[in-house]
Amino acid sequence: MEIEKSGKEEVVLKLKGRLDTVSAPKLENEIDELQCKSLVLDLQELEYTSSAGLRIFLKASKKLNGNIRIINISDEVRVIINMTGFDKILGI
Amino acid sequence: MGLTLSSLENLINTVAILALFSVVIYGAKSFDKFTKNKKIRILIGSLVGGLFGIYAQHNGVNFVDSTVTVRDVGPMIAGVLGGPICGLFAGLIAGIYRFYVGFSSILDSSIFPIGGTTILCSFATVFIGILSGVFRDRVNKDTKNRKWYALILVILLELFHLFVVFVFYIITTKDFGFSFKYILDIAPSFLLSNAIAMFIIILIFDMLNKYKNAEVKEVVNETELSTAAKIQTSMLPQNIGDLGETFRFSLFADMCPSKKVGGDFYDFFYVDKNNLCIIVGDTSDKGVGSALFSVKVKQMLKDYINIESSLDSAITKVNKELIKDNFQLMFVTLFAGIINLQTGKLTYINAGHCPPIYYDGELKTLDKLSGPALGVVEANYISFYEKLSVNSNLVIYTDGVTDAVNKDNEQYGIDRFKKYVRANKNSTSKTFVKKALDEIKEFGPEQVDDVTILELRYKGRK
């Protein structure tokens, strides 16, 4: 998985590829190091997320007191988010 | 300045080759096995240290009547790493060679002072080997700063070496000025080259040690993980005789973790004599953390389902409990069902889990959701019903099945799995599950997620 980072006050992380157990720690490190007030996760090019990825989204949401937006969710990923109930949990 | 830059470069080249030599010997895995025995360790240390000295002597730089070499570093390392005896033997080997090389100079009366430094330097090498062994505890005490202590040691010992040579020159020549100039000429290159040699080689040994320790740690972790895996497997119900009965249903479940221990779990138990509970869950993430969380959840589910009057209230309460103190933000997707074995009525709750596949002549998925995954937000979980037909197949699985990927990044996917269910609907429950796990493993050998499958065949006999 690739992560493209931009912005300062509001950081945009563009995720590309597959977010699974193997790649999740990379995103987790990125989130841990964030110093911003709000975060946008752009999932346009994210093909897949496992529960490991959803947990990182949740972690980011807690860290930023809910100041997180998840945008451009692909159909494949939306199915997973809806199935696990994370649409309600993350307010998508 | 007595020595030129190119001479110093020559010495450093020698050090580089010796360093490489150390890496190859000490870095080899077989070295540790071979040197488990203390005597063998001393023998090898002495030989290697001695040969080091010989090689260094051979590649020294001639200056006046003596040769500036890093010969002493061989016995010094042998002493620091192997102790005084090791240092002594390495010193003897290197010292004897030094004596052999300089032997002609002893007989040659034209060389002044008599014998040059042959005798002195040979002895000094042996002494330095022993002394390094004597001071080894001080050097090795602080592993982090070992290289610095080794650096101090080499400078002190070589200063001692130079001092002895200096005294020897004064005694034999009775010319303080000449002796002093000689020592002053030789000292900088001599000290610098020996210091560099010692420092680099200890540095390399430290790096190799770090690498070796990391490997040992990995082995320990592996062993601990294997133990954890065994405990985890023992906590999942063994499919002993399918719960002791075969006439009302058959059931088989298995979990194949991606790492040694997994976050997936399953369970089945009787709530009472006519009601069977089946559970398949998937804790976010993999490995030890999620395995521990799974153990907790599995136990809580069993307790609450047995106590509470309905599946709805049991799951709602388990969720509430899990939200408390969930600092790790773990969550569990869960399918829990209770089958009335008399009527075939399945009451189930799906908390964010992938929908089970049901086959009764027609294939469908039980895709109603009762609420989000457990452990994150409070919710009231509501159960759904399904009437199981006689000889129907109910397949509950985790997303490790559908999300398995092959080397072309292609997912195994729900369609392949449905096809599998159709094709194997008549196999025994055990064969159904085992074969499916094999097929998925074959599809995506680099398993990234735990894979769990539970198959229940409702037979409907009373």
Coordinates of C-alpha atoms in Angstrom, one line a residue:
Chain A
M1 CA 0.0 0.0 0.0
E2 CA 1.1 3.5 -0.7
I3 CA 0.3 6.6 1.3
E4 CA 0.4 10.1 -0.2
K5 CA 0.5 12.9 2.4
S6 CA -0.4 16.5 1.8
G7 CA -1.6 19.5 3.9
K8 CA -0.6 20.8 7.3
E9 CA -3.5 22.0 9.5
E10 CA -5.7 19.5 7.7
V11 CA -3.7 16.6 6.5
V12 CA -4.9 14.5 3.6
L13 CA -3.7 11.0 3.4
K14 CA -4.4 9.3 0.1
L15 CA -4.3 5.6 0.4
K16 CA -3.5 3.4 -2.6
G17 CA -3.6 -0.4 -2.9
R18 CA -4.5 -2.9 -0.2
L19 CA -4.8 -2.1 3.4
D20 CA -4.4 -5.4 5.3
T21 CA -2.6 -6.8 8.3
V22 CA 0.7 -6.4 6.5
S23 CA 0.3 -2.8 5.4
A24 CA -1.8 -1.5 8.4
P25 CA 1.2 -0.8 10.7
K26 CA 2.5 1.6 8.0
L27 CA -0.7 3.7 8.2
E28 CA -0.7 3.3 12.0
N29 CA 2.8 4.9 12.2
E30 CA 1.7 7.7 9.9
I31 CA -1.4 8.4 12.1
D32 CA 0.7 8.2 15.3
E33 CA 3.0 10.9 14.0
L34 CA 0.3 13.3 12.9
Q35 CA 0.3 16.7 14.6
C36 CA -2.7 18.1 12.7
K37 CA -6.1 19.2 13.9
S38 CA -8.1 17.3 11.3
L39 CA -7.6 14.5 8.9
V40 CA -9.0 13.5 5.5
L41 CA -8.6 10.0 4.3
D42 CA -9.0 9.7 0.6
L43 CA -9.8 6.2 -0.3
Q44 CA -10.4 6.6 -4.0
E45 CA -7.5 4.3 -4.9
L46 CA -7.9 1.9 -2.0
E47 CA -8.9 -1.4 -3.3
Y48 CA -9.4 -3.2 -0.1
T49 CA -9.3 -2.8 3.7
S50 CA -9.4 -5.6 6.3
S51 CA -10.4 -5.2 9.9
A52 CA -6.8 -4.2 10.7
G53 CA -7.4 -1.1 8.5
L54 CA -10.7 -0.3 10.0
R55 CA -9.1 -0.4 13.4
I56 CA -6.6 2.3 12.3
F57 CA -9.5 4.4 11.0
L58 CA -11.0 4.1 14.4
K59 CA -7.8 5.0 16.1
A60 CA -7.4 8.1 14.0
S61 CA -10.9 9.1 14.7
K62 CA -10.3 8.8 18.5
K63 CA -7.0 10.6 18.3
L64 CA -8.5 13.6 16.5
N65 CA -11.8 13.6 18.5
G66 CA -13.8 12.7 15.5
N67 CA -12.2 15.4 13.2
I68 CA -11.8 13.0 10.4
R69 CA -13.4 12.7 7.0
I70 CA -13.3 9.7 4.9
I71 CA -13.9 10.5 1.2
N72 CA -14.1 8.9 -2.2
I73 CA -14.9 5.4 -0.9
S74 CA -14.8 2.8 -3.6
D75 CA -17.7 0.3 -3.8
E76 CA -15.5 -2.6 -2.7
V77 CA -14.4 -0.8 0.5
R78 CA -17.9 0.6 1.1
V79 CA -19.2 -3.0 1.3
I80 CA -16.7 -3.8 4.0
I81 CA -17.4 -0.6 5.9
N82 CA -21.2 -1.0 5.8
M83 CA -21.0 -4.7 6.7
T84 CA -19.0 -4.1 9.8
G85 CA -21.2 -1.2 10.8
F86 CA -18.3 1.2 10.5
D87 CA -20.4 3.6 8.5
K88 CA -22.3 4.4 11.7
I89 CA -19.2 4.2 13.9
L90 CA -17.2 6.6 11.8
G91 CA -20.1 8.7 10.8
I92 CA -19.7 8.1 7.1
Chain B
M1 CA 56.6 12.6 10.3
G2 CA 58.1 9.2 10.1
L3 CA 55.5 7.4 8.1
T4 CA 53.9 8.5 4.9
L5 CA 50.2 8.6 4.3
S6 CA 50.4 5.7 1.9
S7 CA 52.0 3.6 4.6
L8 CA 49.1 4.4 6.9
E9 CA 46.8 3.5 4.1
N10 CA 48.5 0.2 3.7
L11 CA 48.0 -0.5 7.4
I12 CA 44.3 0.4 7.1
N13 CA 43.9 -1.9 4.2
T14 CA 45.3 -4.7 6.3
V15 CA 42.7 -3.8 9.0
A16 CA 39.9 -3.9 6.5
I17 CA 40.9 -7.4 5.3
L18 CA 41.2 -8.6 8.9
A19 CA 37.8 -7.1 9.7
L20 CA 36.3 -8.9 6.7
F21 CA 38.0 -12.1 7.9
S22 CA 36.4 -11.6 11.4
V23 CA 32.9 -11.1 9.9
V24 CA 33.2 -14.3 7.9
I25 CA 34.4 -16.4 10.8
Y26 CA 32.4 -15.0 13.7
G27 CA 29.4 -14.2 11.6
A28 CA 29.0 -17.8 10.5
K29 CA 26.2 -19.6 12.3
S30 CA 28.3 -22.7 12.6
F31 CA 30.8 -20.7 14.6
D32 CA 28.5 -20.5 17.6
K33 CA 27.7 -24.2 17.5
F34 CA 31.3 -25.1 17.1
T35 CA 32.5 -23.0 19.9
K36 CA 30.1 -24.1 22.6
N37 CA 32.9 -26.0 24.3
K38 CA 35.1 -23.6 26.2
K39 CA 38.4 -25.4 25.3
I40 CA 37.5 -25.3 21.6
R41 CA 36.6 -21.7 22.0
I42 CA 40.0 -20.9 23.5
L43 CA 41.7 -22.9 20.8
I44 CA 39.9 -21.2 18.0
G45 CA 40.3 -17.8 19.6
S46 CA 44.0 -18.3 20.0
L47 CA 44.5 -19.6 16.5
V48 CA 42.5 -16.8 14.9
G49 CA 44.1 -14.1 17.1
G50 CA 47.5 -15.5 16.3
L51 CA 46.9 -15.8 12.6
F52 CA 45.6 -12.3 12.7
G53 CA 48.9 -11.2 14.2
I54 CA 50.9 -13.1 11.6
Y55 CA 48.9 -11.6 8.7
A56 CA 49.3 -8.1 10.2
Q57 CA 53.0 -8.6 10.7
H58 CA 53.4 -9.8 7.2
N59 CA 51.7 -6.7 5.9
G60 CA 53.4 -4.2 8.1
V61 CA 55.2 -1.1 6.9
N62 CA 59.0 -1.1 7.2
F63 CA 60.4 1.8 9.1
V64 CA 64.0 2.3 10.1
D65 CA 64.9 -1.1 11.5
S66 CA 61.5 -2.1 12.7
T67 CA 58.1 -2.7 11.1
V68 CA 55.0 -0.8 12.1
T69 CA 52.2 -3.3 12.3
V70 CA 48.9 -3.9 13.9
R71 CA 50.1 -7.3 14.9
D72 CA 49.3 -6.7 18.6
V73 CA 45.6 -6.3 17.8
G74 CA 45.2 -10.0 17.1
P75 CA 46.2 -11.2 20.6
M76 CA 44.5 -8.1 22.1
I77 CA 41.1 -9.2 20.6
A78 CA 41.8 -12.8 21.6
G79 CA 42.4 -11.5 25.1
V80 CA 39.4 -9.2 25.3
L81 CA 37.0 -11.7 23.9
G82 CA 38.5 -15.0 25.1
G83 CA 40.3 -14.2 28.3
P84 CA 44.0 -14.2 29.4
I85 CA 44.8 -17.8 28.2
C86 CA 43.4 -17.1 24.8
G87 CA 45.4 -13.9 24.7
L88 CA 48.5 -15.7 25.8
F89 CA 48.3 -18.3 23.1
A90 CA 47.4 -15.8 20.4
G91 CA 50.3 -13.7 21.6
L92 CA 52.7 -16.6 21.5
I93 CA 51.7 -17.4 17.9
A94 CA 52.0 -13.9 16.7
G95 CA 55.1 -13.3 18.9
I96 CA 57.0 -16.3 17.7
Y97 CA 56.3 -15.3 14.2
R98 CA 57.6 -11.8 15.0
F99 CA 60.7 -13.4 16.4
Y100 CA 61.2 -15.6 13.4
V101 CA 60.9 -12.7 11.0
G102 CA 63.4 -10.6 12.9
F103 CA 65.7 -13.5 13.8
S104 CA 68.3 -12.5 11.2
S105 CA 68.5 -9.0 12.6
I106 CA 69.6 -10.4 16.0
L107 CA 72.6 -12.1 14.3
D108 CA 73.3 -9.1 12.1
S109 CA 75.7 -6.9 14.0
S110 CA 75.2 -4.0 11.6
I111 CA 71.8 -3.4 13.0
F112 CA 72.0 -1.2 16.0
P113 CA 70.8 -1.5 18.7
I114 CA 71.5 -5.2 18.8
G115 CA 68.7 -7.3 17.4
G116 CA 66.6 -4.2 16.8
T117 CA 63.4 -4.5 18.6
T118 CA 62.9 -8.2 17.7
I119 CA 63.1 -9.7 21.1
L120 CA 61.3 -6.8 22.8
C121 CA 58.4 -6.7 20.3
S122 CA 57.9 -10.5 20.4
F123 CA 57.6 -10.4 24.1
A124 CA 55.4 -7.4 24.1
T125 CA 53.0 -9.1 21.8
V126 CA 52.7 -12.0 24.3
F127 CA 52.3 -9.6 27.3
I128 CA 49.7 -7.5 25.5
G129 CA 47.7 -10.7 24.8
I130 CA 47.8 -11.6 28.5
L131 CA 47.1 -8.1 29.7
S132 CA 44.1 -7.7 27.4
G133 CA 42.7 -10.9 28.9
V134 CA 43.3 -9.6 32.4
F135 CA 41.4 -6.3 31.6
R136 CA 38.7 -8.0 29.6
D137 CA 36.1 -7.7 32.4
R138 CA 36.5 -4.0 32.5
V139 CA 36.3 -3.7 28.8
N140 CA 33.3 -6.0 28.4
K141 CA 31.4 -4.7 31.5
D142 CA 29.5 -2.0 29.6
T143 CA 28.5 -3.7 26.3
K144 CA 27.2 -0.4 24.9
N145 CA 30.5 1.4 25.3
R146 CA 32.8 -1.6 24.9
K147 CA 34.4 -0.2 21.8
W148 CA 35.5 2.9 23.7
Y149 CA 37.0 0.9 26.5
A150 CA 38.8 -1.3 23.9
L151 CA 40.1 1.9 22.4
I152 CA 41.5 3.1 25.7
L153 CA 43.0 -0.3 26.3
V154 CA 44.7 -0.5 23.0
I155 CA 46.2 3.0 23.5
L156 CA 47.4 2.2 27.0
L157 CA 48.9 -1.1 26.0
E158 CA 50.6 0.3 22.9
L159 CA 52.0 3.3 25.0
F160 CA 53.4 0.6 27.3
H161 CA 54.9 -1.2 24.2
L162 CA 56.5 2.1 23.0
F163 CA 57.7 2.9 26.5
V164 CA 59.5 -0.4 26.8
V165 CA 61.1 0.1 23.4
F166 CA 62.1 3.6 24.4
V167 CA 63.8 2.3 27.6
F168 CA 65.5 -0.4 25.6
Y169 CA 66.9 2.1 23.2
I170 CA 68.2 4.4 25.9
I171 CA 69.9 1.5 27.6
T172 CA 71.5 0.1 24.5
T173 CA 72.4 3.4 22.7
K174 CA 72.8 5.6 25.8
D175 CA 71.6 8.3 23.6
F176 CA 68.4 9.9 24.9
G177 CA 68.0 12.3 22.0
F178 CA 68.2 9.6 19.4
S179 CA 65.9 7.3 21.3
F180 CA 63.4 10.0 21.8
K181 CA 63.4 11.0 18.2
Y182 CA 62.9 7.4 17.1
I183 CA 60.0 6.9 19.4
L184 CA 58.4 10.2 18.5
D185 CA 58.7 9.3 14.8
I186 CA 57.1 6.0 15.1
A187 CA 54.5 6.7 17.8
P188 CA 51.7 8.5 15.9
S189 CA 51.3 6.0 13.1
F190 CA 51.8 3.1 15.5
L191 CA 49.2 4.3 17.9
L192 CA 46.8 5.5 15.3
S193 CA 46.8 2.3 13.2
N194 CA 46.5 0.0 16.2
A195 CA 43.7 2.1 17.7
I196 CA 41.8 2.2 14.4
A197 CA 42.3 -1.6 13.9
M198 CA 41.0 -2.4 17.4
F199 CA 38.1 0.0 17.3
I200 CA 36.8 -1.2 14.0
I201 CA 37.1 -4.8 14.8
I202 CA 35.3 -4.5 18.2
L203 CA 32.7 -2.4 16.5
I204 CA 32.2 -5.2 13.9
F205 CA 31.9 -7.8 16.7
D206 CA 29.4 -5.7 18.5
M207 CA 27.3 -5.4 15.3
L208 CA 27.5 -9.1 14.7
N209 CA 26.5 -9.8 18.3
K210 CA 23.5 -7.5 18.0
Y211 CA 22.4 -9.3 14.9
K212 CA 22.9 -12.7 16.5
N213 CA 21.0 -11.7 19.6
A214 CA 18.1 -10.5 17.5
E215 CA 18.1 -13.9 15.9
V216 CA 18.1 -15.6 19.3
K217 CA 15.2 -13.4 20.4
E218 CA 13.3 -14.4 17.3
V219 CA 13.8 -18.0 18.1
V220 CA 12.5 -17.4 21.7
N221 CA 9.5 -15.5 20.3
E222 CA 8.8 -18.3 17.9
T223 CA 8.8 -20.8 20.7
E224 CA 6.5 -18.6 22.9
L225 CA 4.2 -18.1 20.0
S226 CA 4.1 -21.9 19.3
T227 CA 3.1 -22.4 23.0
A228 CA 0.4 -19.6 22.7
A229 CA -0.8 -21.3 19.5
K230 CA -1.2 -24.6 21.2
I231 CA -3.1 -23.0 24.1
Q232 CA -5.3 -21.2 21.7
T233 CA -6.1 -24.4 19.7
S234 CA -6.8 -26.2 23.0
M235 CA -9.4 -23.5 23.9
L236 CA -11.3 -23.9 20.7
P237 CA -13.7 -26.8 21.0
Q238 CA -12.3 -30.0 19.5
N239 CA -14.8 -31.5 17.1
I240 CA -15.0 -34.7 19.2
G241 CA -17.7 -36.8 17.7
D242 CA -19.6 -33.7 16.7
L243 CA -20.7 -33.1 20.2
G244 CA -21.5 -36.7 20.8
E245 CA -24.4 -36.9 18.4
T246 CA -24.8 -37.4 14.7
F247 CA -28.5 -37.9 14.2
R248 CA -29.8 -34.4 14.7
F249 CA -26.9 -32.6 13.0
S250 CA -23.3 -32.8 12.0
L251 CA -20.8 -30.0 12.6
F252 CA -17.2 -29.3 12.0
A253 CA -15.1 -26.1 12.4
D254 CA -11.5 -25.2 12.0
M255 CA -9.4 -22.1 12.3
C256 CA -6.1 -21.6 10.3
P257 CA -4.3 -18.5 11.7
S258 CA -2.1 -16.4 9.4
K259 CA 0.4 -16.0 12.1
K260 CA 1.0 -18.6 14.8
V261 CA -1.9 -17.3 16.8
G262 CA -5.0 -15.7 15.4
G263 CA -7.8 -13.3 16.1
D264 CA -10.4 -15.6 14.6
F265 CA -12.3 -17.9 16.9
Y266 CA -15.3 -20.2 16.9
D267 CA -17.3 -22.1 19.6
F268 CA -20.3 -24.4 19.8
F269 CA -22.1 -25.6 22.9
Y270 CA -25.5 -26.7 24.1
V271 CA -27.6 -24.0 25.7
D272 CA -29.9 -26.7 26.8
K273 CA -30.6 -30.2 25.5
N274 CA -32.4 -29.0 22.4
N275 CA -30.7 -25.8 21.6
L276 CA -27.2 -25.6 20.1
C277 CA -25.3 -22.4 20.0
I278 CA -22.7 -21.8 17.3
I279 CA -20.3 -18.8 17.2
V280 CA -17.8 -17.5 14.7
G281 CA -15.9 -14.3 15.4
D282 CA -13.1 -12.3 14.0
T283 CA -11.1 -9.8 16.1
S284 CA -9.6 -6.9 14.3
D285 CA -5.9 -7.4 13.4
K286 CA -3.9 -10.6 13.9
G287 CA -1.4 -12.0 16.3
V288 CA -1.0 -12.2 20.1
G289 CA -3.0 -9.1 21.0
S290 CA -6.1 -10.1 19.1
A291 CA -5.8 -13.7 20.2
L292 CA -5.9 -12.6 23.8
F293 CA -8.9 -10.4 23.1
S294 CA -10.6 -13.2 21.3
V295 CA -10.2 -15.5 24.3
K296 CA -11.9 -12.9 26.5
V297 CA -14.7 -12.4 24.1
K298 CA -15.3 -16.1 23.5
Q299 CA -15.6 -16.7 27.3
M300 CA -17.9 -13.7 27.8
L301 CA -20.2 -14.8 25.0
K302 CA -20.5 -18.3 26.4
D303 CA -21.2 -16.9 29.9
Y304 CA -23.8 -14.3 28.8
I305 CA -25.6 -16.6 26.3
N306 CA -26.0 -19.2 29.0
I307 CA -27.3 -16.6 31.6
E308 CA -29.3 -14.2 29.5
S309 CA -32.9 -14.9 28.5
S310 CA -32.3 -14.0 24.8
L311 CA -29.5 -13.9 22.3
D312 CA -30.3 -10.2 21.8
S313 CA -29.7 -9.2 25.3
A314 CA -26.6 -11.4 25.7
I315 CA -24.8 -9.8 22.7
T316 CA -26.0 -6.3 23.6
K317 CA -24.4 -6.8 27.1
V318 CA -21.2 -8.4 25.8
N319 CA -20.8 -5.4 23.5
K320 CA -21.3 -3.0 26.5
E321 CA -18.7 -4.8 28.5
L322 CA -16.2 -4.8 25.6
I323 CA -16.5 -1.1 25.1
K324 CA -15.3 -0.5 28.7
D325 CA -11.5 -0.2 28.9
N326 CA -11.0 -1.0 25.2
F327 CA -7.9 1.3 24.9
Q328 CA -6.5 -0.8 22.1
L329 CA -9.6 -0.1 20.1
M330 CA -10.0 -3.7 19.2
F331 CA -13.3 -4.9 17.8
V332 CA -14.9 -8.2 16.9
T333 CA -17.2 -9.1 14.1
L334 CA -19.4 -11.9 15.2
F335 CA -22.0 -14.3 14.0
A336 CA -23.8 -16.1 16.8
G337 CA -26.7 -18.4 16.3
I338 CA -28.9 -20.7 18.4
I339 CA -30.5 -23.7 16.6
N340 CA -33.5 -25.4 18.0
L341 CA -32.6 -29.0 17.1
Q342 CA -36.2 -30.1 17.3
T343 CA -37.6 -27.6 14.9
G344 CA -34.6 -26.4 12.9
K345 CA -35.3 -22.8 13.8
L346 CA -32.1 -20.7 13.7
T347 CA -32.1 -17.5 15.8
Y348 CA -29.0 -15.4 14.9
I349 CA -27.3 -12.2 15.4
N350 CA -24.8 -10.8 12.9
A351 CA -22.6 -8.1 14.4
G352 CA -20.7 -6.7 11.4
H353 CA -19.7 -10.2 10.3
C354 CA -19.6 -11.5 6.7
P355 CA -22.9 -13.1 5.9
P356 CA -23.1 -16.9 6.2
I357 CA -23.9 -19.0 3.2
Y358 CA -27.0 -21.2 3.4
Y359 CA -27.8 -24.0 1.0
D360 CA -31.1 -25.9 0.9
G361 CA -31.4 -26.8 -2.7
E362 CA -31.0 -23.1 -3.4
L363 CA -28.0 -21.1 -2.4
K364 CA -28.4 -17.8 -0.4
T365 CA -26.6 -15.7 2.1
L366 CA -28.0 -14.7 5.5
D367 CA -27.2 -11.0 4.9
K368 CA -29.3 -9.3 7.6
L369 CA -27.2 -7.2 10.0
S370 CA -28.1 -6.9 13.7
G371 CA -25.6 -4.1 14.4
P372 CA -22.0 -3.0 14.2
A373 CA -18.9 -5.0 15.2
L374 CA -18.7 -5.5 18.9
G375 CA -16.5 -3.3 21.2
V376 CA -16.9 0.1 19.6
V377 CA -20.2 1.8 20.1
E378 CA -23.3 0.9 22.2
A379 CA -26.0 -0.6 20.2
N380 CA -29.1 -2.8 20.7
Y381 CA -28.5 -6.0 18.7
I382 CA -31.6 -7.5 17.3
S383 CA -31.8 -11.2 16.2
F384 CA -33.2 -12.7 13.0
Y385 CA -34.6 -16.1 12.2
E386 CA -34.2 -18.7 9.6
K387 CA -35.8 -22.1 9.3
L388 CA -33.2 -24.7 8.5
S389 CA -34.4 -27.4 6.1
V390 CA -33.5 -31.0 6.7
N391 CA -30.1 -31.8 5.1
S392 CA -29.3 -28.1 4.5
N393 CA -25.8 -26.7 4.8
L394 CA -25.1 -23.6 6.9
V395 CA -21.6 -22.3 6.3
I396 CA -20.2 -19.6 8.6
Y397 CA -16.8 -18.2 7.8
T398 CA -14.5 -15.3 8.4
D399 CA -13.3 -12.8 5.8
G400 CA -10.0 -14.6 5.6
V401 CA -11.8 -17.0 3.2
T402 CA -13.1 -14.4 0.7
D403 CA -10.1 -12.0 1.1
A404 CA -7.4 -14.6 0.4
V405 CA -5.3 -13.2 -2.5
N406 CA -3.1 -15.0 -5.0
K407 CA 0.1 -13.8 -6.5
D408 CA -1.8 -11.9 -9.2
N409 CA -3.5 -9.9 -6.4
E410 CA -6.8 -11.5 -7.2
Q411 CA -9.2 -12.3 -4.4
Y412 CA -10.6 -15.7 -3.7
G413 CA -13.9 -14.0 -3.4
I414 CA -17.4 -14.9 -2.4
D415 CA -18.3 -16.4 -5.9
R416 CA -15.6 -19.0 -5.8
F417 CA -16.6 -19.9 -2.2
K418 CA -20.3 -20.2 -3.2
K419 CA -19.2 -22.5 -6.1
Y420 CA -17.2 -24.6 -3.6
V421 CA -20.3 -24.9 -1.3
R422 CA -22.4 -26.0 -4.1
A423 CA -19.9 -28.6 -5.3
N424 CA -19.2 -30.0 -1.8
K425 CA -22.6 -29.8 -0.2
N426 CA -22.7 -33.6 0.2
S427 CA -19.3 -34.1 1.7
T428 CA -19.1 -34.8 5.4
S429 CA -18.8 -31.6 7.5
K430 CA -15.2 -32.5 8.3
T431 CA -14.2 -33.0 4.7
F432 CA -16.1 -29.9 3.7
V433 CA -14.1 -27.7 6.0
K434 CA -10.7 -29.3 5.6
K435 CA -10.9 -29.3 1.8
A436 CA -12.0 -25.7 1.7
L437 CA -9.1 -24.7 3.9
D438 CA -6.8 -26.6 1.7
E439 CA -8.2 -25.0 -1.4
I440 CA -7.9 -21.5 0.0
K441 CA -4.4 -22.1 1.2
E442 CA -3.5 -23.4 -2.3
F443 CA -5.1 -20.3 -3.9
G444 CA -3.2 -17.8 -1.7
P445 CA -0.2 -19.5 -0.1
E446 CA 0.9 -16.2 1.4
Q447 CA -2.0 -16.1 3.9
V448 CA -2.4 -12.6 5.3
D449 CA -5.6 -13.2 7.4
D450 CA -6.9 -15.9 9.7
V451 CA -9.3 -18.3 8.0
T452 CA -12.1 -19.9 9.9
I453 CA -14.9 -22.1 8.5
L454 CA -17.8 -23.7 10.4
E455 CA -20.1 -26.0 8.6
L456 CA -23.4 -27.3 10.1
R457 CA -25.6 -29.9 8.5
Y458 CA -29.0 -29.9 10.0
K459 CA -30.4 -33.5 9.8
G460 CA -33.7 -32.9 11.5
R461 CA -34.1 -36.4 13.0
K462 CA -35.6 -36.6 16.5

